[in-house]
Amino acid sequence: VQLQASGGGLVQAGGSLRLSCAASGSIFSIGAMAWYRQAPGKQRELVATITSGGSTNYADSVKGRFTISRDNAKNTVYLQMNSLKPEDTAVYSCNADVLTRDRSFSHYWGQGTLVTVSA
C-alpha cells in the first residue's frame, strides 16, 4: 500500500491550497484518514482527521479555515486550506488505517508535501 500526497506549494497569506492524498495497492478498505504537519524546528501536529463515515475533527489552529474530506471510491483524502497564514508553513503528511486484501491491518504514511505561506 502506498499513499501519494500532492498539492503543496508556495502561496501568499490569505490564499488557498488543496492537498490530495491517494492510497493505492492491495486495499480492502480504509478506515480513518488524517493530515499531519511539521513546521521547521517543531514537533509534528495533527491537523485534521476523517472517519470512514465522514466524521471530522480539526486542530483548533485550523478550525474554520481548513476542511478535510474524502472520496472513498478513489481512496483519496483531501485538505482544503483557506485563509492561509505564514504559521501554516510546514510539511504536510497524510496517513490512513488500511485493511488490505489479505486482511492485515496497518497504519500507512504518505510522503510529505511542502506548504509555504509567505507574508
CSV table of C-alpha atoms in Angstrom, one decimal, residues 42-85:
chain,number,residue,atom,x,y,z
A,42,LYS,CA,8.6,22.0,15.8
A,43,GLN,CA,7.0,18.7,16.6
A,44,ARG,CA,4.6,17.1,14.2
A,45,GLU,CA,1.0,18.0,14.9
A,46,LEU,CA,-2.3,16.6,14.0
A,47,VAL,CA,-4.2,18.9,11.6
A,48,ALA,CA,-7.4,17.0,10.8
A,49,THR,CA,-9.0,13.6,10.8
A,50,ILE,CA,-11.9,12.0,9.0
A,51,THR,CA,-13.5,8.6,9.7
A,52,SER,CA,-14.8,6.3,7.0
A,53,GLY,CA,-18.2,7.6,7.7
A,54,GLY,CA,-17.2,11.2,7.2
A,55,SER,CA,-16.9,12.5,10.8
A,56,THR,CA,-14.3,15.1,11.1
A,57,ASN,CA,-12.1,16.7,13.7
A,58,TYR,CA,-9.7,19.6,13.5
A,59,ALA,CA,-6.9,21.2,15.4
A,60,ASP,CA,-8.0,24.4,17.0
A,61,SER,CA,-5.5,26.4,15.0
A,62,VAL,CA,-7.2,25.4,11.7
A,63,LYS,CA,-10.8,25.3,12.6
A,64,GLY,CA,-13.0,27.4,10.3
A,65,ARG,CA,-10.1,27.6,7.7
A,66,PHE,CA,-9.3,24.0,6.7
A,67,THR,CA,-11.7,21.3,5.5
A,68,ILE,CA,-10.9,17.6,5.3
A,69,SER,CA,-12.9,15.4,3.0
A,70,ARG,CA,-12.5,12.1,1.3
A,71,ASP,CA,-13.6,10.2,-1.8
A,72,ASN,CA,-13.9,6.6,-0.7
A,73,ALA,CA,-14.3,5.4,-4.3
A,74,LYS,CA,-10.9,6.9,-5.1
A,75,ASN,CA,-9.3,6.0,-1.8
A,76,THR,CA,-8.3,9.7,-1.6
A,77,VAL,CA,-8.3,12.2,1.2
A,78,TYR,CA,-8.3,16.0,0.6
A,79,LEU,CA,-7.4,19.0,2.7
A,80,GLN,CA,-8.8,22.3,1.5
A,81,MET,CA,-6.8,25.1,3.1
A,82,ASN,CA,-8.2,28.6,3.0
A,83,SER,CA,-7.1,31.9,4.6
A,84,LEU,CA,-3.6,30.6,4.9
A,85,LYS,CA,-1.2,32.2,7.4
